[in-house]
CSV table of C-alpha atoms and ligand atoms in Angstrom, one decimal:
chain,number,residue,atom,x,y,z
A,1,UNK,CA,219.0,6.9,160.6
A,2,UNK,CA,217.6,9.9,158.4
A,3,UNK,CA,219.3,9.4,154.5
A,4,UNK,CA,219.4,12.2,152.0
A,5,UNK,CA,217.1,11.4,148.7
A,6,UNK,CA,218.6,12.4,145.5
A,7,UNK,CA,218.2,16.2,145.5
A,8,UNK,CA,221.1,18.0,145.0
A,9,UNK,CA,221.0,21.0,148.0
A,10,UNK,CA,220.1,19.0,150.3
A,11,UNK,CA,222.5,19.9,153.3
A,12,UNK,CA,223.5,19.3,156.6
A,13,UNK,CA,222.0,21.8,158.0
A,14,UNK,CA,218.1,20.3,156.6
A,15,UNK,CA,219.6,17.1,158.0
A,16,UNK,CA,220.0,18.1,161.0
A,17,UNK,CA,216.4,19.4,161.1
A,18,UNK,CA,214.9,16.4,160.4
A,19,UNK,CA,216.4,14.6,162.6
A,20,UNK,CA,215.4,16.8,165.2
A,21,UNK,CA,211.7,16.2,163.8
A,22,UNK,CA,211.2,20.1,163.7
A,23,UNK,CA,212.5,24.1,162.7
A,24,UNK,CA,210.8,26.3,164.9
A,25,UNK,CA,211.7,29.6,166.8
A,26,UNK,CA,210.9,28.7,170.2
A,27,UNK,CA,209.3,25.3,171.8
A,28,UNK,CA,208.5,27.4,174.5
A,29,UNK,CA,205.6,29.3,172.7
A,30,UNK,CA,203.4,26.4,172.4
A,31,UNK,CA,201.1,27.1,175.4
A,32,UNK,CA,200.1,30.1,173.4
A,33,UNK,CA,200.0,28.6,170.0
A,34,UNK,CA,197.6,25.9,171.9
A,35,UNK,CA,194.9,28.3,173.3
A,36,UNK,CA,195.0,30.1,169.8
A,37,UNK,CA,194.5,27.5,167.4
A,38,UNK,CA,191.5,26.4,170.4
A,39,UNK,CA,190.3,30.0,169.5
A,40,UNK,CA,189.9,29.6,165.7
A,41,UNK,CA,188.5,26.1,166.3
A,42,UNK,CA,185.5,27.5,167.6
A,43,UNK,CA,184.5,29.1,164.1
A,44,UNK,CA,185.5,26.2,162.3
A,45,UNK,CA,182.5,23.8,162.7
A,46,UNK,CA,182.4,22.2,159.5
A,47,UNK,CA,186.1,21.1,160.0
A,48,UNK,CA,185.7,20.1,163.4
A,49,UNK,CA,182.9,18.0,161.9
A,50,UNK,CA,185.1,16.6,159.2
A,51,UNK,CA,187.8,16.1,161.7
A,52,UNK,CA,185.4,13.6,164.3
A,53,UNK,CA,184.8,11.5,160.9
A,54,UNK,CA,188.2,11.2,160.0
A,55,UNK,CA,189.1,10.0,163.6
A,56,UNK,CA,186.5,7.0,163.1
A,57,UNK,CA,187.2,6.2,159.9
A,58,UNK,CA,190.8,6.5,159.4
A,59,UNK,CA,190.6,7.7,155.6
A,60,UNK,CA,194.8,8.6,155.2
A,61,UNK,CA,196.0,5.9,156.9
A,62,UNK,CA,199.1,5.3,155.5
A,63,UNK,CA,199.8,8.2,153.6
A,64,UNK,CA,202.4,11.0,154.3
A,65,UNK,CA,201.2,14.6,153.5
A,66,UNK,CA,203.6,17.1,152.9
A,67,UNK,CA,201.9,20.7,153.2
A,68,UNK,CA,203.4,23.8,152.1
A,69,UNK,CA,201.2,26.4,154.2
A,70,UNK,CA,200.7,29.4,155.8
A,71,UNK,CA,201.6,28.4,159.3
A,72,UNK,CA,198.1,29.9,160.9
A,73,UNK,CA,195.7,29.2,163.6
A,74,UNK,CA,193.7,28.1,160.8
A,75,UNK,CA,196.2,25.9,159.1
A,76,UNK,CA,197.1,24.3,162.5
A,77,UNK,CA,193.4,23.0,162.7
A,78,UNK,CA,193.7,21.3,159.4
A,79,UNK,CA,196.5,20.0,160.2
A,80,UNK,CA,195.0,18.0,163.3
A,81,UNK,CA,192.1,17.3,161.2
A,82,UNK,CA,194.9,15.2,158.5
A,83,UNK,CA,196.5,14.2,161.5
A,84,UNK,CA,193.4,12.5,163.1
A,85,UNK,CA,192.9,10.7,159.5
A,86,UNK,CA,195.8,8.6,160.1
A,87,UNK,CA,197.9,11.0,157.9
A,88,UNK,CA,201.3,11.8,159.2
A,89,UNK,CA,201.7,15.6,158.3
A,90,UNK,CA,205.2,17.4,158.2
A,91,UNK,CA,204.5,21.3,157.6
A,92,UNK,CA,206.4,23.6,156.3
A,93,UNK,CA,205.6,27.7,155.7
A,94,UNK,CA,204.5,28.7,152.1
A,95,UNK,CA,205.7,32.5,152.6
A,96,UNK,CA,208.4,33.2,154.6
A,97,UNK,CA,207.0,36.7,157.2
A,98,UNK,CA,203.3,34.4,158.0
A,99,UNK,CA,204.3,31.8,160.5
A,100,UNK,CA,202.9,32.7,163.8
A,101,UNK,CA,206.2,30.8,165.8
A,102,UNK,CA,203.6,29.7,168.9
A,103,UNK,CA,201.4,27.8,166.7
A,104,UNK,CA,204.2,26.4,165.0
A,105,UNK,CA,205.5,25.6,168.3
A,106,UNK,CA,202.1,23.9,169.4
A,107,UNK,CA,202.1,21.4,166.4
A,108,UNK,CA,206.0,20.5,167.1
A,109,UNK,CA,205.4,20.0,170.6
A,110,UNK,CA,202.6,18.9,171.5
A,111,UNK,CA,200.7,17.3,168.6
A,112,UNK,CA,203.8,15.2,166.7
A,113,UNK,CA,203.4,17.3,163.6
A,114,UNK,CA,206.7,17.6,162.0
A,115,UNK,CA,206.7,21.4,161.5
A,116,UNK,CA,209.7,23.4,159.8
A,117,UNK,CA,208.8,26.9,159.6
A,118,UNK,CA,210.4,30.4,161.3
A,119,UNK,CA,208.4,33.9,160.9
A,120,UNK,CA,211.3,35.9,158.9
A,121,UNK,CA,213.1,32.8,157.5
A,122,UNK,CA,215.5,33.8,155.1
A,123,UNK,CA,215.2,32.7,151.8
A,124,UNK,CA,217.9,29.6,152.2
A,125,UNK,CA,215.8,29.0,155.2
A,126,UNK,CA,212.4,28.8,153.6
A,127,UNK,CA,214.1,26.3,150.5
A,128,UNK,CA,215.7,24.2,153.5
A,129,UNK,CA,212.5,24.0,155.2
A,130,UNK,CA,210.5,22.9,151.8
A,131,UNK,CA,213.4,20.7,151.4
A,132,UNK,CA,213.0,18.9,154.8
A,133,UNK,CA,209.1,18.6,154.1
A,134,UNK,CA,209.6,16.7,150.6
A,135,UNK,CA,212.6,14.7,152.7
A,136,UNK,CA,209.4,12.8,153.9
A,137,UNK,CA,209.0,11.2,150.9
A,138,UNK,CA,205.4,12.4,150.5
A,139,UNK,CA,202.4,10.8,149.0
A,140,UNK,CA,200.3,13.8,148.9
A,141,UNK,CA,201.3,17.1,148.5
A,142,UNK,CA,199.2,20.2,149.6
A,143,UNK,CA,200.6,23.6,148.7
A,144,UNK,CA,199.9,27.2,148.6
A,145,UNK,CA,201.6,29.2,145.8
A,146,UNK,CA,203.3,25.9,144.0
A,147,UNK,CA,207.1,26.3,145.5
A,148,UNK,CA,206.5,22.9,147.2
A,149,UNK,CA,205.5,21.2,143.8
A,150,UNK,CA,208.0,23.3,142.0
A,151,UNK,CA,211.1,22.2,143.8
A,152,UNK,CA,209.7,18.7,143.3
A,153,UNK,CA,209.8,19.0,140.2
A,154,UNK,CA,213.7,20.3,139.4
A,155,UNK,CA,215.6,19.3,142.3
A,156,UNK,CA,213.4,16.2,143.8
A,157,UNK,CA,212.3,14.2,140.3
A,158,UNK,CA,213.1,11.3,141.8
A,159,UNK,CA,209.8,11.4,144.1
A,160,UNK,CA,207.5,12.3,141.5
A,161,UNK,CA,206.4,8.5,141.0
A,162,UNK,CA,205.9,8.3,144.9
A,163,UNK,CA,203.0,11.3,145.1
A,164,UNK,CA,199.6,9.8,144.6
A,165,UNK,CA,198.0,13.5,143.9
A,166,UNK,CA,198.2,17.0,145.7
A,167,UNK,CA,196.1,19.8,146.3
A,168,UNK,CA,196.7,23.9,145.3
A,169,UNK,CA,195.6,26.3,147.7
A,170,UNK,CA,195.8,29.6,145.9
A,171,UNK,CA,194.5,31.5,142.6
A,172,UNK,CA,198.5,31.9,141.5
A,173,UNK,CA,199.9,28.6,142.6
A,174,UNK,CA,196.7,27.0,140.2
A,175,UNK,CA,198.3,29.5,137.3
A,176,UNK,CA,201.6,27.7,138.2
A,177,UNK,CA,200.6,24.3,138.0
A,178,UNK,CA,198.7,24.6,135.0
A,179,UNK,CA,201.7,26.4,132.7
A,180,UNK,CA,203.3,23.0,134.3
A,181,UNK,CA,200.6,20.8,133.3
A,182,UNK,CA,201.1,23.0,129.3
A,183,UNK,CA,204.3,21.8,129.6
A,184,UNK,CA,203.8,18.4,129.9
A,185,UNK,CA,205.8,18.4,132.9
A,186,UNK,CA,203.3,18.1,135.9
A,187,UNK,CA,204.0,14.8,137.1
A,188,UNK,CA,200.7,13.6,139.3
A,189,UNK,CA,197.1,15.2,139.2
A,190,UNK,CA,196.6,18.2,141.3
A,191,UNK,CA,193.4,19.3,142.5
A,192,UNK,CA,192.8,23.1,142.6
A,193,UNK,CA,191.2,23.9,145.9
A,194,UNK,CA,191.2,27.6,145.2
A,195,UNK,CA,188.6,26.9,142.1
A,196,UNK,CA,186.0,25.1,144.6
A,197,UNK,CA,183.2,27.8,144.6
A,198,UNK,CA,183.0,27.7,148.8
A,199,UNK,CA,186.9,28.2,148.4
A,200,UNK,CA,187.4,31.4,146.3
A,201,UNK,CA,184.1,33.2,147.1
A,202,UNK,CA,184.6,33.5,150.5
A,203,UNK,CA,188.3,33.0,151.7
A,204,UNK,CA,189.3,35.3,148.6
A,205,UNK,CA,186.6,37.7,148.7
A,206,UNK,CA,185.2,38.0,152.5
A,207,UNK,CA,188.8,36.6,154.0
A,208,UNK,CA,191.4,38.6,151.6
A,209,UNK,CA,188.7,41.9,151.9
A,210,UNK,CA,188.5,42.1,155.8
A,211,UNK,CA,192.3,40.9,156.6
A,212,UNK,CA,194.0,42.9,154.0
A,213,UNK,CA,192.1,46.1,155.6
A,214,UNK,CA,193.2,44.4,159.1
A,215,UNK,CA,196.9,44.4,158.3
A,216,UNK,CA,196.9,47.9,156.7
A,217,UNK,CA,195.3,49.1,159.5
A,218,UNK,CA,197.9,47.3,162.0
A,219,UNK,CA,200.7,48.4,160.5
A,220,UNK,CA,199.6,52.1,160.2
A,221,UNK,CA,196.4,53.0,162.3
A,222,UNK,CA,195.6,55.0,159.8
A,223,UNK,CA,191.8,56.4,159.4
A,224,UNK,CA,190.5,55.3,155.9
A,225,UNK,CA,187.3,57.2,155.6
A,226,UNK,CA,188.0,60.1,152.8
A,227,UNK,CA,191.2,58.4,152.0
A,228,UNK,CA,192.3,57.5,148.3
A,229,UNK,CA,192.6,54.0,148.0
A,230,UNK,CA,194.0,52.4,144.6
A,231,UNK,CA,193.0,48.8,144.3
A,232,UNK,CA,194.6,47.3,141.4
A,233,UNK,CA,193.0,44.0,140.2
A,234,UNK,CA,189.5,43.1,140.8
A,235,UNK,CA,189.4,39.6,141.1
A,236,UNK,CA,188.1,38.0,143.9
A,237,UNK,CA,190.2,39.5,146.0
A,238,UNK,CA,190.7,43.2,144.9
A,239,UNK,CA,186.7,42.5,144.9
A,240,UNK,CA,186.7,41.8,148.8
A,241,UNK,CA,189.2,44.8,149.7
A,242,UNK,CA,187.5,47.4,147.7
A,243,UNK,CA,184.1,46.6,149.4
A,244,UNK,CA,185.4,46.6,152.4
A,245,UNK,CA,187.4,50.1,151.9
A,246,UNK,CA,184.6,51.3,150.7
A,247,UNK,CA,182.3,50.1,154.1
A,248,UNK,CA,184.9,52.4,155.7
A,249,UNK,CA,184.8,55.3,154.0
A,250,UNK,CA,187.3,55.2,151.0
A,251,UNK,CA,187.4,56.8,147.8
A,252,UNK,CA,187.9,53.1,145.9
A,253,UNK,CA,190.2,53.4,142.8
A,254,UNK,CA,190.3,50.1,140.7
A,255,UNK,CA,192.9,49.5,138.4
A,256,UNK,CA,192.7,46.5,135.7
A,257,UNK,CA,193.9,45.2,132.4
A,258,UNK,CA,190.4,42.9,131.7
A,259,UNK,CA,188.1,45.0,130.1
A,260,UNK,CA,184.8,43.2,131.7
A,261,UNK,CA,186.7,43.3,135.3
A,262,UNK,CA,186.9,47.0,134.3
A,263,UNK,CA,183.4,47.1,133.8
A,264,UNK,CA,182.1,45.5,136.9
A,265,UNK,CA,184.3,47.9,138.8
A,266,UNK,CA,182.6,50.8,137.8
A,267,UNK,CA,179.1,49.4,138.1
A,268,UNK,CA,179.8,48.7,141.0
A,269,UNK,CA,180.4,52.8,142.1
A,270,UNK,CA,184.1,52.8,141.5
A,271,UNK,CA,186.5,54.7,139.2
A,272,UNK,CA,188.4,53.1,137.1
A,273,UNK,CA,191.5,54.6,135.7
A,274,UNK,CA,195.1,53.6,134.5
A,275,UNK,CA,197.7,53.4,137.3
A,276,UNK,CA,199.6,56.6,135.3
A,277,UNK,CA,196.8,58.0,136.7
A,278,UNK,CA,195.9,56.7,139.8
A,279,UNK,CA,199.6,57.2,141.2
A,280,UNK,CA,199.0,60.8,141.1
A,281,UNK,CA,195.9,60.9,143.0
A,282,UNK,CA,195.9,57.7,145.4
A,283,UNK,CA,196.5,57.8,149.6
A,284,UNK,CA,197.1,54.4,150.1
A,285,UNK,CA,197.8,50.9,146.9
A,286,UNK,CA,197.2,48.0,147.6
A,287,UNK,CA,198.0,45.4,144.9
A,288,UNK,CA,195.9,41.8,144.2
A,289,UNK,CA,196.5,41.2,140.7
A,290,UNK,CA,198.8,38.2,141.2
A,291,UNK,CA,201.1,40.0,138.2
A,292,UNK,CA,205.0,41.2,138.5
A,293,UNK,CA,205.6,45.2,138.6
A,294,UNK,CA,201.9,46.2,138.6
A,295,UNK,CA,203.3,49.4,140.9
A,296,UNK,CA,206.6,50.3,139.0
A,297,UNK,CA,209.0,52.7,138.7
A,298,UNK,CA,206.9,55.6,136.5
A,299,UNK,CA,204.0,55.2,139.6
A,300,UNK,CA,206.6,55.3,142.2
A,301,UNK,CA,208.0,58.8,140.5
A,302,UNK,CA,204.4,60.9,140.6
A,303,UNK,CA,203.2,59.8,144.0
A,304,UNK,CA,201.6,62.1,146.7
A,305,UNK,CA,204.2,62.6,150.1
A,306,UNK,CA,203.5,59.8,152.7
A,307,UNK,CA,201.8,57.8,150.0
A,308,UNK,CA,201.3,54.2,151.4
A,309,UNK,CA,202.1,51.0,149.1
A,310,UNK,CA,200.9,47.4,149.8
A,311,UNK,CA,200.1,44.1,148.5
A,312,UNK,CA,197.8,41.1,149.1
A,313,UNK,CA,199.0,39.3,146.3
A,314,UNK,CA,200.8,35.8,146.8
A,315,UNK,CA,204.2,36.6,146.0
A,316,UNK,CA,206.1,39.9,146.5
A,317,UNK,CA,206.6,40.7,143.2
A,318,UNK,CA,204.0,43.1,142.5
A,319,UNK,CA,205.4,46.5,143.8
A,320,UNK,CA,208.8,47.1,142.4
A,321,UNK,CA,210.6,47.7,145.4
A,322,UNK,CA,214.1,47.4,143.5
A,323,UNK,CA,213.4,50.1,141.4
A,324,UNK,CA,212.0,52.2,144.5
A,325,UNK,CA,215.4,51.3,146.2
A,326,UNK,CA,217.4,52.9,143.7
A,327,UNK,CA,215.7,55.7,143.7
A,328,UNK,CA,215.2,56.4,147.3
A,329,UNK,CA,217.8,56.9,149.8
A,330,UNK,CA,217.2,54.9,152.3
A,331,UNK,CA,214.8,53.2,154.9
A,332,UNK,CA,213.8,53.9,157.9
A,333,UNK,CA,211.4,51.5,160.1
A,334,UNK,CA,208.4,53.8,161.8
A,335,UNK,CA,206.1,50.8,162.9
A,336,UNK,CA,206.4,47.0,162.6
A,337,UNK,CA,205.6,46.3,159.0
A,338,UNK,CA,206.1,49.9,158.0
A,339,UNK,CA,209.2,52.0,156.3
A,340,UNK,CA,209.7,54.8,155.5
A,341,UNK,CA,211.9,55.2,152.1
A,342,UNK,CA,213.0,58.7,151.0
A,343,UNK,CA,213.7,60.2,147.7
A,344,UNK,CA,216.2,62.4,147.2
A,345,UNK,CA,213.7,65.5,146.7
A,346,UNK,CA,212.2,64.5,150.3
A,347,UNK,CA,208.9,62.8,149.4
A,348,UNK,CA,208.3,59.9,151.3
A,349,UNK,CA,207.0,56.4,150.4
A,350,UNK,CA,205.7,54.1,152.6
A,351,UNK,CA,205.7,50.1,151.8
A,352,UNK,CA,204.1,48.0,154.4
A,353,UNK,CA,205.4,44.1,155.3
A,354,UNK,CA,208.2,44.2,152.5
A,355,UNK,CA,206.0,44.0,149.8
A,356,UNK,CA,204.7,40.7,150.8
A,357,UNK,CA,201.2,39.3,151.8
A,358,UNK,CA,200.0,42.4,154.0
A,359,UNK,CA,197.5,40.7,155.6
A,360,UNK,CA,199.5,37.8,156.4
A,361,UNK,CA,202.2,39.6,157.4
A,362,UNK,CA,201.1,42.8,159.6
A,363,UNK,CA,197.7,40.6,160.5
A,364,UNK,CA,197.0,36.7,160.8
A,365,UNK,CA,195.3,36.1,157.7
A,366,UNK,CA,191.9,35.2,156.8
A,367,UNK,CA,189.0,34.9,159.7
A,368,UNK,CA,188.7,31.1,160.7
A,369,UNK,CA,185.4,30.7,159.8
A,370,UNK,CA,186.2,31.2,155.9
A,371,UNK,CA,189.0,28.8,156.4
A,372,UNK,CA,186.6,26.3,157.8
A,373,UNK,CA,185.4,26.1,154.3
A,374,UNK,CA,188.8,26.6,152.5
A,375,UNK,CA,190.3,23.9,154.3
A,376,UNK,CA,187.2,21.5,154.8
A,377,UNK,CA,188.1,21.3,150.9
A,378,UNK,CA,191.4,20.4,151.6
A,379,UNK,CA,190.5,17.5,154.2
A,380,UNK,CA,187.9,16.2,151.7
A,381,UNK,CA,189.9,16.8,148.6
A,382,UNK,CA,192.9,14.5,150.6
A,383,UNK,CA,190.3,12.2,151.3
A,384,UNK,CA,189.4,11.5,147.7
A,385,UNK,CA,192.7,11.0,147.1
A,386,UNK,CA,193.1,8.6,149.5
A,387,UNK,CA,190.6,6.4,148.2
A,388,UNK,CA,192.4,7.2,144.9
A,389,UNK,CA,189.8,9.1,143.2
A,390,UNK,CA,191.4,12.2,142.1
A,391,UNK,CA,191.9,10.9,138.6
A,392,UNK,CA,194.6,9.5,137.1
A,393,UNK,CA,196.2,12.0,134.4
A,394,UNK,CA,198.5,14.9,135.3
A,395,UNK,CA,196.4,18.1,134.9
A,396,UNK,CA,195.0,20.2,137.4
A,397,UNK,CA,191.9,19.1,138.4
A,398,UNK,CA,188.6,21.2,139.9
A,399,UNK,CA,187.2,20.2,142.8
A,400,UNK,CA,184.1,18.0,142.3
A,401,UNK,CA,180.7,19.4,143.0
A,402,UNK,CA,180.2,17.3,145.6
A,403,UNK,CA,182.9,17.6,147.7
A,404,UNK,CA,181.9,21.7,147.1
A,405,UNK,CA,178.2,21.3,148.0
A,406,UNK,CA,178.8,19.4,150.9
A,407,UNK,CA,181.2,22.0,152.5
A,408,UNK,CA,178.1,24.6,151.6
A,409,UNK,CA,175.8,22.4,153.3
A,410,UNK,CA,177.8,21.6,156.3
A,411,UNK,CA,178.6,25.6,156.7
A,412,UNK,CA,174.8,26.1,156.6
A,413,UNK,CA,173.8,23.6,158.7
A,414,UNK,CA,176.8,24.6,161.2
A,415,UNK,CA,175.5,28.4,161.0
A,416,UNK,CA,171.7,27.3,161.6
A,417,UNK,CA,170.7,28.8,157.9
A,418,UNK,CA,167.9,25.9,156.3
A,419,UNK,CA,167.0,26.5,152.7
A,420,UNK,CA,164.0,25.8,150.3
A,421,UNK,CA,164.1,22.6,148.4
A,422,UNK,CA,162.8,22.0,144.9
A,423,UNK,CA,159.8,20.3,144.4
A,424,UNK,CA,159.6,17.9,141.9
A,425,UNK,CA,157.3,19.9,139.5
A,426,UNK,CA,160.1,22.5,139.9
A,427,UNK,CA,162.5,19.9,138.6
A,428,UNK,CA,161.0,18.8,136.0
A,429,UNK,CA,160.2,22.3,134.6
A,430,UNK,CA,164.4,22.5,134.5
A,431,UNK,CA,164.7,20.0,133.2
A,432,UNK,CA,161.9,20.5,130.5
A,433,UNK,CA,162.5,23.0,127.4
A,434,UNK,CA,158.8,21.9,126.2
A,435,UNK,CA,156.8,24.8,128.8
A,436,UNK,CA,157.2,28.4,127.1
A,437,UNK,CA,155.1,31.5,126.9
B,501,LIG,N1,195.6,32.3,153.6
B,501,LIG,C1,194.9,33.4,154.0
B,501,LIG,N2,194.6,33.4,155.3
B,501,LIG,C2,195.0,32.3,155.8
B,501,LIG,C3,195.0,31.7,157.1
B,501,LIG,N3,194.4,32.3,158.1
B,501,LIG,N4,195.6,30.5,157.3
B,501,LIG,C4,196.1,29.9,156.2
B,501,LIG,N5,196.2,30.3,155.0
B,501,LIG,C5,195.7,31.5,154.8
């Protein structure tokens, strides 16, 4: 007999969904979902490494993870890996346009992970599904973007003291958690995956720079040699894309408000220029700033016919599309993941996947083999928590070095790459300040 916790939405309809044990669009789709997630296993070595461990030694036992994820290929794999642990995992979607419905269908099916997420949930939907993961009672939490931890914290309080720790996935989810932690509210340590070094220098730069390009280029087919392409932040990710847009052929534009960002931008051979400016002059915007209304109204009103407007940040709040509503109209679909909205005067604007993650949404995300390290961090990271070494105060916590160097060292060993070793006269000379000129 499934009974309701405290929270206060919690309706008949999540009920009914846990009770069935899963919210998927088809059951059917799981043969698919089963030789795909095989597929991204194969460049996921230092998980798959991880994942043999944690079926000898048991390390979650007990525990009950709830994980607020991108349903993936990638993310079924660490799921299996938790699951293999002794963890029992119930998943549920951290944007509502990524699931890929066969994978999700896999998990539910055939592996007894209590999945709850549709691609193109509505936003009742995606709530309900968050609702029916923290339903579990959960003593871990992993999340990507903070909802899960958010709702938690307003409409489920009464399973704060429950959670031993969690674990952030994402550069803005981190942001979340520690205005929440300023506040005094956060209510159980939280380790920030996304700060591990093997996290964010290769799922945000390599992963976010070659899918990003992927789901532009699925959604359009565009050619983007010649093209003018306006990358606003250059973070890790605006980084990735504009090297990668740049290896095809772009004319990179790099738009930022932090002065050194600014700087490396144009060392690095790009302009850098207001958005005023760039809106004039750009062929295709993609935003990774993780900021609201970084394309606005103003941009919206100077733009070149057929210009093309995306984003890879995590929420969909960085392109104003509200404002663009009003003063378009209307919309018409062209491609999947592409429409067409009109101005009054005729020019045309195109926005790709709503606005949201692009390269979640017209593509499949990131390449397995960054999230091999991404999520071996998550695996360990659950791990330490497990054995109760997180730390016991609620802040946001960084990864420890350890856990980060040996997901470097499992990646290199899994990609054949040996390394020089410091020999102790080298150590001592770092450790010495007595040796000068
Ligand atoms: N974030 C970006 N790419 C991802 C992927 N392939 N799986 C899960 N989360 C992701």
């Amino acid at each position: 007999m499934v009974k309701a916790t405290a929270a206060k939405k919690f309706s008949g309809k999540v009920l009914a969904m846990i009770q069935k044990g899963r919210d998927v669009r088809d059951p059917a789709l799981s043969k698919d979902g089963e030789m795909r997630v095989d597929w991204a296993a194969r460049d996921m070595p230092v998980l798959e490494s991880i994942t043999a461990r944690f079926k000898r030694s048991k390390p979650l036992d007990g525990h009950r993870i709830a994980a607020c994820l991108h349903v993936t290929t990638e993310t079924a794999n660490l799921a299996l890996a938790l699951a293999a642990g002794g963890a029992r995992v119930r998943l549920c979607a951290s944007n509502p346009l990524s699931t890929q419905d066969e994978v999700a269908a896999f998990l539910a099916k055939q592996k007894g992970i209590e999945v709850y997420a549709i691609r193109g949930e509505n936003r009742t939907v995606y709530y309900d599904h968050l609702r029916a993961a923290l339903e579990f009672k959960p003593t871990i939490t992993m999340d990507d973007g903070a909802d899960l931890v958010t709702l938690l914290h307003t409409e489920y309080t009464n399973l704060i003291d429950g959670v031993v720790a969690g674990t952030e996935e994402t550069t803005t989810g981190v942001i979340r958690l520690r205005a929440l932690a300023k506040a005094g509210k956060l209510g159980y340590p939280i380790i920030a995956v996304n700060d591990a070094l093997t996290k964010h220098m290769f799922d945000n730069r390599y992963g976010t720079g070659q899918s990003t390009l992927d789901g532009i280029l699925r959604a359009t087919n565009l050619l983007i040699a010649g093209k003018n392409v306006v990358v606003a932040g250059y973070g890790w990710c605006g980084r990735g894309f504009a090297m990668r847009a740049h290896g095809h052929g772009a004319h990179v534009i790099v738009t930022e408000v932090d002065p050194i960002k600014a700087i490396e931008a144009h060392m690095d051979g790009f302009k850098v220029m207001p958005m005023d400016k760039a809106a004039k002059i750009g062929d295709l915007f993609v935003t990774l700033t993780g900021d609201i209304n970084v394309i606005d109204k103003q941009h919206f009103a100077v733009m070149k016919d057929n210009a093309v407007v995306c984003n890879s940040g995590h929420f969909d709040v960085e392109i104003n599309l509200k404002a663009l509503k009003k003063m378009t109209k209307g919309a018409r679909e062209i491609r999947p993941n592409c429409v067409e909205r009109t101005m009054p005067n005729g020019r045309r604007i195109i926005v790709l996947a709503e606005g949201r993650l692009v390269n979640l949404s017209a593509a499949e995300g990131h390449a397995p083999s960054v999230m091999d390290m991404s999520f071996a961090n998550q695996a360990l990271c659950a791990e330490l928590i497990a054995k109760g070494r997180a730390g016991s105060e609620k802040i946001v916590y960084p990864v420890p070095e350890k856990i980060d160097t040996e997901v470097a060292k499992l990646k290199l060993k899994s990609l054949g790459i040996a390394i020089d070793k410091l020999t102790e006269e080298q150590q001592e000379y770092l450790a010495s300040y007595e040796i000068g000129t």
